[in-house]
Coordinates of C-alpha atoms in Angstrom, one line a residue:
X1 CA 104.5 205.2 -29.4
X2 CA 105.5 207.7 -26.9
X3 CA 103.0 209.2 -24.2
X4 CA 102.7 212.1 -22.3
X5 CA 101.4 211.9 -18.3
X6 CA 98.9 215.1 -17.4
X7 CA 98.1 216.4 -14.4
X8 CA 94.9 214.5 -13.2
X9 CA 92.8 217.1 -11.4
X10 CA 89.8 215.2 -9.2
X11 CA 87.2 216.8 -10.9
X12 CA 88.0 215.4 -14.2
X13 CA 85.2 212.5 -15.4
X14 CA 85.1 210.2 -18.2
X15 CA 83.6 211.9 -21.5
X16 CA 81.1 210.0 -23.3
X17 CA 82.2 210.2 -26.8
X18 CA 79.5 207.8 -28.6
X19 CA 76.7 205.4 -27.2
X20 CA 75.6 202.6 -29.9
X21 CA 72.0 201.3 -30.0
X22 CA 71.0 198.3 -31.9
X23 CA 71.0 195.1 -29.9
X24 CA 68.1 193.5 -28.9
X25 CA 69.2 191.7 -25.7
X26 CA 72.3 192.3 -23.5
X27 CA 75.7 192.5 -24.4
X28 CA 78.1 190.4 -23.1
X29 CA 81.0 191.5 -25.0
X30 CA 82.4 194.6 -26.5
X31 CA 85.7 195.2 -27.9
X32 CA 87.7 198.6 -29.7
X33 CA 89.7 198.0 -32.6
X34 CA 92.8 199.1 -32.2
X35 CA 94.0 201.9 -34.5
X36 CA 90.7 202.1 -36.2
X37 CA 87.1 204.1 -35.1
X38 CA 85.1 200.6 -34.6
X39 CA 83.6 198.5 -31.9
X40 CA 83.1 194.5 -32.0
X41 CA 80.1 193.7 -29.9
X42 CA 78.8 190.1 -28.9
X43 CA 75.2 189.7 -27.6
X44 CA 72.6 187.5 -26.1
X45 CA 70.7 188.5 -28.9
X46 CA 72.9 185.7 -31.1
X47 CA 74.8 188.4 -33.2
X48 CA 78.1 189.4 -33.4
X49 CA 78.6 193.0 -35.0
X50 CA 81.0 195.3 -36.1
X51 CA 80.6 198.8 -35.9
X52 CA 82.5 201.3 -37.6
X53 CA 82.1 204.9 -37.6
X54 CA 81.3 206.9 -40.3
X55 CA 81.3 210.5 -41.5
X56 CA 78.1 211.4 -40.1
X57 CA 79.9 210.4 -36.3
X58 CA 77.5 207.5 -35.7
X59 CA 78.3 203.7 -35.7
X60 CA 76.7 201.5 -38.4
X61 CA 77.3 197.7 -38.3
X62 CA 79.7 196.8 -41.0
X63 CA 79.1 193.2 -40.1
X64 CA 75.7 191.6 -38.6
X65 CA 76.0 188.0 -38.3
X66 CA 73.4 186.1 -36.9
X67 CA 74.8 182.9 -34.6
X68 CA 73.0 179.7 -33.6
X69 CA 73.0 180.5 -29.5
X70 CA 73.2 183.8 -27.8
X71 CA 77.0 184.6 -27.5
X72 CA 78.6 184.6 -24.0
X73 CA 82.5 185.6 -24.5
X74 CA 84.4 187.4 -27.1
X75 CA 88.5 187.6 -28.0
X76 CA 89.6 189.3 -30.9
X77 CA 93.5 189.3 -32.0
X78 CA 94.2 192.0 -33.9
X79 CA 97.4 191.0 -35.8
X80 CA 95.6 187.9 -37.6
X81 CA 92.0 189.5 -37.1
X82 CA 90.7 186.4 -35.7
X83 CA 87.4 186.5 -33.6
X84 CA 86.6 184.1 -31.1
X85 CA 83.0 183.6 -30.0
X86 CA 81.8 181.4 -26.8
X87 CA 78.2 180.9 -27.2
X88 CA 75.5 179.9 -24.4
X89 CA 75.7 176.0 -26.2
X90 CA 79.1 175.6 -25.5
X91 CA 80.4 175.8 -28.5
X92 CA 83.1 178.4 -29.5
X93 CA 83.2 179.8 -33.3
X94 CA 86.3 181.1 -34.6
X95 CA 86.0 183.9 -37.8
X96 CA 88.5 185.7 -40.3
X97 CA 87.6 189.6 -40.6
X98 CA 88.6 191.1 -43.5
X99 CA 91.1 193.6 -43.9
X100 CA 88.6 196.7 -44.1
X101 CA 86.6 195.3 -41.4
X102 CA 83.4 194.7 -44.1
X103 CA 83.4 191.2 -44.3
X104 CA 83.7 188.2 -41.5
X105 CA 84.2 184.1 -43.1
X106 CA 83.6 181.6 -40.5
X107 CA 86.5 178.8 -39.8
X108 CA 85.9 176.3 -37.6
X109 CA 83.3 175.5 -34.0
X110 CA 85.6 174.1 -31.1
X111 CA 83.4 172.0 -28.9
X112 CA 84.9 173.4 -25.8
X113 CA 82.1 172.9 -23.0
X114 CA 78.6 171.7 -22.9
X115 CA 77.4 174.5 -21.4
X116 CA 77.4 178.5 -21.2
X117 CA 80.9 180.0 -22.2
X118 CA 81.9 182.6 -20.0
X119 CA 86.0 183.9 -21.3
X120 CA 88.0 182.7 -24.1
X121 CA 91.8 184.0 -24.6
X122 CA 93.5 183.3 -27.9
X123 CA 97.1 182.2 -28.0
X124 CA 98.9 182.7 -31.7
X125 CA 102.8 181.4 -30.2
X126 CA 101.0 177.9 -28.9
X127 CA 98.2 178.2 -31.1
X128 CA 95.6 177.7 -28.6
X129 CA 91.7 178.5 -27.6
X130 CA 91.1 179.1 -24.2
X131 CA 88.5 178.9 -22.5
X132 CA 86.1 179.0 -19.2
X133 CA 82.2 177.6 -18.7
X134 CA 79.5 177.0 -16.9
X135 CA 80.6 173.7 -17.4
X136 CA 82.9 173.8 -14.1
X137 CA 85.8 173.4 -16.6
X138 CA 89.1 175.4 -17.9
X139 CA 89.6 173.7 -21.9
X140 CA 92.4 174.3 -24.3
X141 CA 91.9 173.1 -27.9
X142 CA 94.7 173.5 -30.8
X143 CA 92.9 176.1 -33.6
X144 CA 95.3 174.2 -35.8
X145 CA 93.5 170.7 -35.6
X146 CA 90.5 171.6 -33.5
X147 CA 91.1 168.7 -31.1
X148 CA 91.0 169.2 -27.4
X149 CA 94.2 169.3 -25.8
X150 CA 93.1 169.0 -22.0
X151 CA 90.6 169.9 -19.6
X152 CA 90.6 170.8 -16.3
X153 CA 87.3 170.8 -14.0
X154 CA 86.2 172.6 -10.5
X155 CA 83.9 172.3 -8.0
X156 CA 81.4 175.3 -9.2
X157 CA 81.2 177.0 -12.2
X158 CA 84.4 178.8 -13.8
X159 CA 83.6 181.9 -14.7
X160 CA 86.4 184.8 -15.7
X161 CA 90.0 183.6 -17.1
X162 CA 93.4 185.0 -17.1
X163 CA 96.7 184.0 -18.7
X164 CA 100.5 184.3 -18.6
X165 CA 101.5 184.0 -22.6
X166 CA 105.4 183.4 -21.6
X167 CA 105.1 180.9 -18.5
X168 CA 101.8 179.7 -20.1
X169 CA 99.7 180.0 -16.2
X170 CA 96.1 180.7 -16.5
X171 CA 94.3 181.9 -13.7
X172 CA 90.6 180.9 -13.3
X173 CA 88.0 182.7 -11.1
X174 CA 85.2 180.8 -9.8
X175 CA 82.0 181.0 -8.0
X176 CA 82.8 179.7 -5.0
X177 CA 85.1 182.2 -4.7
X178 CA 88.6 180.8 -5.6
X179 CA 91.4 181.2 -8.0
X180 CA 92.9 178.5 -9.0
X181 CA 96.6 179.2 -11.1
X182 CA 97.0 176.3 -13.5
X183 CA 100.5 175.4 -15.6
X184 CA 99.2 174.4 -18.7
X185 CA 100.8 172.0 -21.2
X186 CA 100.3 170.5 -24.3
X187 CA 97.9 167.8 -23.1
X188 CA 97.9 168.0 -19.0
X189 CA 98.2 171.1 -16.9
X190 CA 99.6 170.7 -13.1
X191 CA 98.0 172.9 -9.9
X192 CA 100.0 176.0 -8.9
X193 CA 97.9 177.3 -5.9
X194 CA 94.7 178.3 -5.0
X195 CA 93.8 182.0 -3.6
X196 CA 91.0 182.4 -1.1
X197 CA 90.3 185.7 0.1
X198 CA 86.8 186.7 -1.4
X199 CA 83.1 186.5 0.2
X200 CA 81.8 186.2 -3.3
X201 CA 81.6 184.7 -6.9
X202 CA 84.6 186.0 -8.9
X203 CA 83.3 188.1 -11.7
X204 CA 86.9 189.3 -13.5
X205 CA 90.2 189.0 -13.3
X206 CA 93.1 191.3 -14.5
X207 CA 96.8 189.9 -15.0
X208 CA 99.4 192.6 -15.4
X209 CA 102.7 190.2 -16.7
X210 CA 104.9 193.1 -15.9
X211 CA 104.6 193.6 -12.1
X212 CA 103.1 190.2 -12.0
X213 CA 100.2 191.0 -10.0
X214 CA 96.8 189.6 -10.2
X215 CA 93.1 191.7 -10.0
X216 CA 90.4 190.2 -9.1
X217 CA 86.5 191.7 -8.7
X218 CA 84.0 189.7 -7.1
X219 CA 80.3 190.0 -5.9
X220 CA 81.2 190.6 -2.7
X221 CA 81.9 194.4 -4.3
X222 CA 85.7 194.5 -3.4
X223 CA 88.7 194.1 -5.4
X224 CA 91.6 192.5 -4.3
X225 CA 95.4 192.5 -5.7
X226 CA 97.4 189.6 -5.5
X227 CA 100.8 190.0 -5.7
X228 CA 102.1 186.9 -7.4
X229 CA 105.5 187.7 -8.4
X230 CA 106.4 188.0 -4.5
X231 CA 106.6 189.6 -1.2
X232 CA 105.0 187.1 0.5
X233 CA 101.6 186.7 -1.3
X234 CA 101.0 190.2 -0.5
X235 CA 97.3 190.9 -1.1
X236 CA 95.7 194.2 -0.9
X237 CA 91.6 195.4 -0.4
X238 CA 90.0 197.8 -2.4
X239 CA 86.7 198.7 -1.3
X240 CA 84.7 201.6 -3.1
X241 CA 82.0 200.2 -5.7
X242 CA 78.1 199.5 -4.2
X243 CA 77.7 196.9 -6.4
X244 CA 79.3 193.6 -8.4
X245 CA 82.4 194.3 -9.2
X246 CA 82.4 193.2 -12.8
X247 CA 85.2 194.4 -14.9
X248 CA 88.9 195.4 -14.6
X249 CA 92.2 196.8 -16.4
X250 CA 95.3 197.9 -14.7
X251 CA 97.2 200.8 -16.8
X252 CA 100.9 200.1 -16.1
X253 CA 102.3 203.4 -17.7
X254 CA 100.2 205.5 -15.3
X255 CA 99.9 202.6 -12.5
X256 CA 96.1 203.1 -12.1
X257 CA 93.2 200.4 -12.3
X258 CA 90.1 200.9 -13.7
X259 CA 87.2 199.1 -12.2
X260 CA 83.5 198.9 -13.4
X261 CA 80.5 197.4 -11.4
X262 CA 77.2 196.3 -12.5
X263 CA 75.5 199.7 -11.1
X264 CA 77.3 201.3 -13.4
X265 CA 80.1 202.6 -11.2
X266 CA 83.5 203.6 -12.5
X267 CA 86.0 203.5 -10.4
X268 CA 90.1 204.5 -11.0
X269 CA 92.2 203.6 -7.8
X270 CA 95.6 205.1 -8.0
X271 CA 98.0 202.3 -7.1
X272 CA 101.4 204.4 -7.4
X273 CA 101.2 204.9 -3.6
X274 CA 102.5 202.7 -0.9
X275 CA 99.4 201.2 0.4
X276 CA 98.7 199.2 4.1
X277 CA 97.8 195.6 3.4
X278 CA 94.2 194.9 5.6
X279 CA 95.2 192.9 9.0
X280 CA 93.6 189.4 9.4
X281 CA 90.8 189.1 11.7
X282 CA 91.7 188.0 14.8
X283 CA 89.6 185.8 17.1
X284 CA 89.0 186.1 20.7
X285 CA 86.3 185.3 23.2
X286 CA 86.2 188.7 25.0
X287 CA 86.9 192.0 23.5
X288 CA 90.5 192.7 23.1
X289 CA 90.0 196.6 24.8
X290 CA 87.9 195.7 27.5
X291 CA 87.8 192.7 28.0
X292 CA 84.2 192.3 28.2
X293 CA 82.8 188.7 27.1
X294 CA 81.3 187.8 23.5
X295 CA 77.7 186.2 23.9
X296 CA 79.5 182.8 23.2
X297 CA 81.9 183.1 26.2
X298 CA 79.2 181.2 29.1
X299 CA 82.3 180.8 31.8
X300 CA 83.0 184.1 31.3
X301 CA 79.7 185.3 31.9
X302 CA 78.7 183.0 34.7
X303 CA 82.0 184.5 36.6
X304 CA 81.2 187.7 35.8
X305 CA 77.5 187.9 36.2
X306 CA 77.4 189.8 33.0
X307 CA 75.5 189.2 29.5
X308 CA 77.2 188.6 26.8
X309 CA 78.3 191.1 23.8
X310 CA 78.5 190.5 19.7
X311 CA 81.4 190.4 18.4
X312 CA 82.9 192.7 15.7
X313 CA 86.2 193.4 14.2
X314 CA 88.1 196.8 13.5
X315 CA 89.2 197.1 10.1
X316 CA 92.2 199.0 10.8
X317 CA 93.7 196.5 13.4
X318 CA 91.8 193.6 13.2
X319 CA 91.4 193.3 17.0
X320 CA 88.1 191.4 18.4
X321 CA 86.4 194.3 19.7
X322 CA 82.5 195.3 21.2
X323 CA 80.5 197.9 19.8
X324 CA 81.0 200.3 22.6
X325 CA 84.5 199.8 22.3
X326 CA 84.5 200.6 18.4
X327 CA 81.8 203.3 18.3
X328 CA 83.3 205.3 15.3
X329 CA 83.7 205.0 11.5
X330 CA 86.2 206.3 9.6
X331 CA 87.8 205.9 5.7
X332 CA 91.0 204.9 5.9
X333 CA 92.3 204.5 1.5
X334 CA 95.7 203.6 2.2
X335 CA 94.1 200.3 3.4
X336 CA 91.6 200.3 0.2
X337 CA 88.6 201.3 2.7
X338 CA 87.0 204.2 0.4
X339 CA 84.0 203.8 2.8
X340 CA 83.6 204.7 6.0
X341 CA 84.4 201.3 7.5
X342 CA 83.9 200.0 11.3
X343 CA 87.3 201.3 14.0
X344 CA 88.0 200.2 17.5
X345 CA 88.3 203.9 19.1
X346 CA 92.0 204.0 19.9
X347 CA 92.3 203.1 15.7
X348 CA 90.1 206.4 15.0
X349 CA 91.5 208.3 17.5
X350 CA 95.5 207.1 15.5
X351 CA 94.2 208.2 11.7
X352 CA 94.6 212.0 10.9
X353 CA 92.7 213.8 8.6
X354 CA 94.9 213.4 5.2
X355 CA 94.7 209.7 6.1
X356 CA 91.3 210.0 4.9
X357 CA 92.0 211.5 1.6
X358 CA 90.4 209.5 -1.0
X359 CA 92.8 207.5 -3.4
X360 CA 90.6 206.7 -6.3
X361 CA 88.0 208.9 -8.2
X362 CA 84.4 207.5 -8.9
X363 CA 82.6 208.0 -11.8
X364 CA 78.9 207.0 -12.9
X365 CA 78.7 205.5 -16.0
X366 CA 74.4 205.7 -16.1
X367 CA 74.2 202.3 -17.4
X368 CA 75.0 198.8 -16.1
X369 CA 78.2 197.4 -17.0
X370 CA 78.7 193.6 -17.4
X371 CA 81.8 194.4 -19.4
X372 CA 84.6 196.7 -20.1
X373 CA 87.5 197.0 -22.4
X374 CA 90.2 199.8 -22.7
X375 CA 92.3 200.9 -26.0
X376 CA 95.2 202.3 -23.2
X377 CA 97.1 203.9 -26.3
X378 CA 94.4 206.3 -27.3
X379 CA 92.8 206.4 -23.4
X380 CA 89.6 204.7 -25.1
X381 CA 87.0 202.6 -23.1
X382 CA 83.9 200.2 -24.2
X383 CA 81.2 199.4 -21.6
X384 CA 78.6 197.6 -22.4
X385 CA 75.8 195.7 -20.3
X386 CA 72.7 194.3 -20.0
X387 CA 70.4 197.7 -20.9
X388 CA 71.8 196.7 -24.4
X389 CA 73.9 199.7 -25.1
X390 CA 77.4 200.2 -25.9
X391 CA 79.3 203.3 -24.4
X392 CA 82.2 204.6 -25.6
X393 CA 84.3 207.2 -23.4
X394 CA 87.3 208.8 -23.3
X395 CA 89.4 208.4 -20.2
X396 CA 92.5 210.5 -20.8
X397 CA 90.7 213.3 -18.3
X398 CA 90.7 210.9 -15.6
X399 CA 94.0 208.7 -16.3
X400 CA 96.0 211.4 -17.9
X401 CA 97.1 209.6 -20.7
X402 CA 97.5 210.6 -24.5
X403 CA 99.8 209.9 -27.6
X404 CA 102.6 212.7 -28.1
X405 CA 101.3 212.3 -31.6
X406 CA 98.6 214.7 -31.3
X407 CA 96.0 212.2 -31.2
X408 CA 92.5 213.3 -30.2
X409 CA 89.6 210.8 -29.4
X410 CA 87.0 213.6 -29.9

C-alpha cells in the first residue's frame, strides 16, 4: 500500500492507544498482528496469549496457553500463522493459530539449547528455526524433520539474533560485546567477521536488507550503525538514551530508527542527514594542545619538574587532551552525541549553535521496555517489559507515517 510522509513537528509524542494488564510476571515478548486489532504476548509467567480487541475497546485473551518453562523469545510468521516459542529450558515450541485467531494446536518442541532462549527467527524459503541462548550457541534446526542442522558456539552467552533471508547471514550479538556475522548452510556455517565497537553486552540488533546496514543497542546505552553493505565499515554513534539500550527498528520509508531502553526511553533518531562518523581515540603520552605530561609519562615529568595530568579524550577530535585544555561540554548530533559530551576548547570554540540542534526526539514511555515491535504500515508499536504490561501506541505523530487509505489507529 501507498503512504503518505507528514510534517513531523518536534513536539509530537507517541499516543498511548491501549495498555493490556493480565500477566503475572514479565514479558519477554510482544508482537501486533498484522492487519488485525490483536497482540501476541510471551511471558515469564509460562503463557503465551493472544489478545484481540473487542467492541468494548479492551483486549481479552483469545488464546491462554499455559507452557512448561517461562517463555524467553517469540516469532510469529504471519502468512502460515506459525508461532515460535523459546522457553527458559531450552526448548523451542512451534504452534498453528487458527485462522480467526481463537484457537492455537501445538506441532512439534525443537531441542535447540540447554539453556535460556533468548531470539528465534523463522525461515519458510529454507524451512528453518533460528535461534540464540544462553547456551553460548547460534542453532538451526529443519521445522520439516525437527533435526538439528548445525550449531555454532561463542565465548559468552548469545543473546539478540539477526538475519539476511536472501544471502542467508545471521548476525549474533553477544555479551562480551561482539557481533559475529555467520554464513549459514545446510549443515555447517563459515565466519564472516566479527564487529567490536561496544563497551557493553549487546541487547538488540536491527538488520535493514535494503541499505544493508546493521543496529545494534548495547548496555553501554549507545547504538551504533554498521554499515555492512560498504564504505569502508563505516560505523556511526548514537548516544541519547540513560539507560540499556534494549530494542530497535529502522523505518526505511521515512529513514528513522526507533530505539527503546529499559528506563522506558523512546528514542527516534532521524538518520536521513549526512552524519560525522566519531574519530578513534588517539593515544599519546602528553596532551596533544599543551603538551603537558599524562601522570604515566615519568621522563617527562622528571625533565620537566612537573606532576603529572589524567588523561582524557575530546569526542569531537579524538585528540589526547588534559582537563584544562578541554574545559567545555557541548552536544554535537551530527556525530550521534545527543548529550553534552567532553570537547578540547579549540573543538567548542569550531561548533556553532545549529550544530547543536538535536537530531532525534525523546519520548518517555512510563514503563520499562525489555521489548518492542512496530506494525510500520499502520505506524503501530508494542512495548512490553518487566512491570508486566503491554503498551500499545501510535507513532504516526512522531514518524509521520500513515496509509493513503484513510486508515486510523485510534
Amino acid at each position: 500500500m501507498a503512504a503518505e510522509i507528514h510534517a513531523r513537528p518536534q513536539s509530537s509524542r507517541p499516543v498511548l492507544l491501549s495498555k493490556i494488564e493480565g500477566h503475572q510476571d514479565a514479558v519477554t515478548a510482544a508482537l501486533l498482528i498484522p492487519k488485525e486489532d490483536g497482540v501476541i504476548t510471551a511471558s515469564e509467567d509460562r503463557t503465551i496469549r493472544v489478545w484481540l480487541k473487542r467492541d468494548s475497546g479492551q483486549y481479552w485473551p483469545s488464546i491462554y496457553h499455559t507452557m512448561a518453562s517461562p517463555c524467553s523469545a517469540m516469532a510469529y510468521h504471519h502468512d502460515s500463522r506459525r508461532i515460535f516459542v523459546g522457553q527458559d529450558n531450552g526448548a523451542v515450541m512451534e504452534f498453528h493459530v487458527s485462522e480467526d485467531f481463537n484457537k492455537m494446536n501445538f506441532i512439534k518442541t525443537y531441542p535447540a539449547h540447554q539453556n535460556r532462549v533468548s531470539a528465534i527467527i523463522f525461515s519458510l524459503a529454507t524451512e528453518w528455526v533460528i535461534s540464540t541462548g544462553h547456551d553460548k550457541c547460534v542453532s538451526w534446526m529443519c521445522t520439516r524433520s525437527g533435526n538439528m542442522l548445525g550449531r555454532h558456539f561463542f565465548t559468552s552467552w548469545a543473546s539478540c539474533l539477526q538475519y539476511d533471508f536472501d544471502t542467508q547471514y545471521a548476525f549474533i550479538g553477544d555479551y562480551s560485546g561482539q557481533i559475529t556475522l555467520l554464513k549459514l548452510e545446510q549443515n555447517t556455517c563459515s565466519v564472516i567477521t566479527t564487529l567490536k565497537g561496544h563497551e557493553g553486552s549487546i541487547a538488540c540488533l536491527w538488520w535493514d536488507p535494503i541499505q544493508r546496514l546493521l543496529f545494534s543497542g548495547a548496555s553501554d546505552n549507545s547504538i551504533i550503525m554498521w554499515d555492512i553493505g560498504g564504505r569502508k565499515g563505516r560505523t556511526l554513534l548514537l548516544q541519547g538514551h540513560h539507560d540499556k539500550v534494549q530494542s530497535l527498528c529502522y523505518l526505511q520509508l521515512t529513514r528513522q530508527l526507533v530505539s527503546c531502553s529499559s528506563d522506558g526511553g523512546i528514542a527516534v533518531w532521524n538518520m536521513d542527514v549526512s552524519r560525522e562518523e566519531a574519530p578513534q581515540w588517539l593515544e599519546s603520552d602528553s596532551c596533544q594542545k599543551c603538551e603537558q605530561p599524562f601522570f604515566w609519562n615519568i621522563k617527562q615529568m622528571w625533565d620537566t619538574k612537573t606532576l603529572g595530568l589524567r588523561q582524557h579524550h575530546c569526542r569531537k577530535c579524538g585528540q589526547a587532551v588534559c582537563g584544562k585544555c578541554s574545559s567545555k561540554r557541548s552536544s554535537y548530533p551530527v556525530m550521534g552525541f545527543e548529550f553534552q559530551v567532553r570537547v578540547c576548547d579549540s573543538c567548542y570554540d569550531s561548533i556553532k549553535d545549529e550544530d547543536r540542534t538535536s537530531l532525534a526526539t525523546f519520548h518517555e514511555g512510563k514503563h520499562n521496555i525489555s521489548h518492542m515491535s512496530m506494525d510500520v504500515a499502520r505506524g503501530l508499536m508494542v512495548t512490553c517489559g518487566t512491570d508486566r504490561i503491554v503498551k500499545i501506541w501510535d507513532m504516526t505523530p512522531v514518524v509521520g507515517c500513515s496509509l493513503a487509505t484513510g486508515f486510523s489507529p485510534h
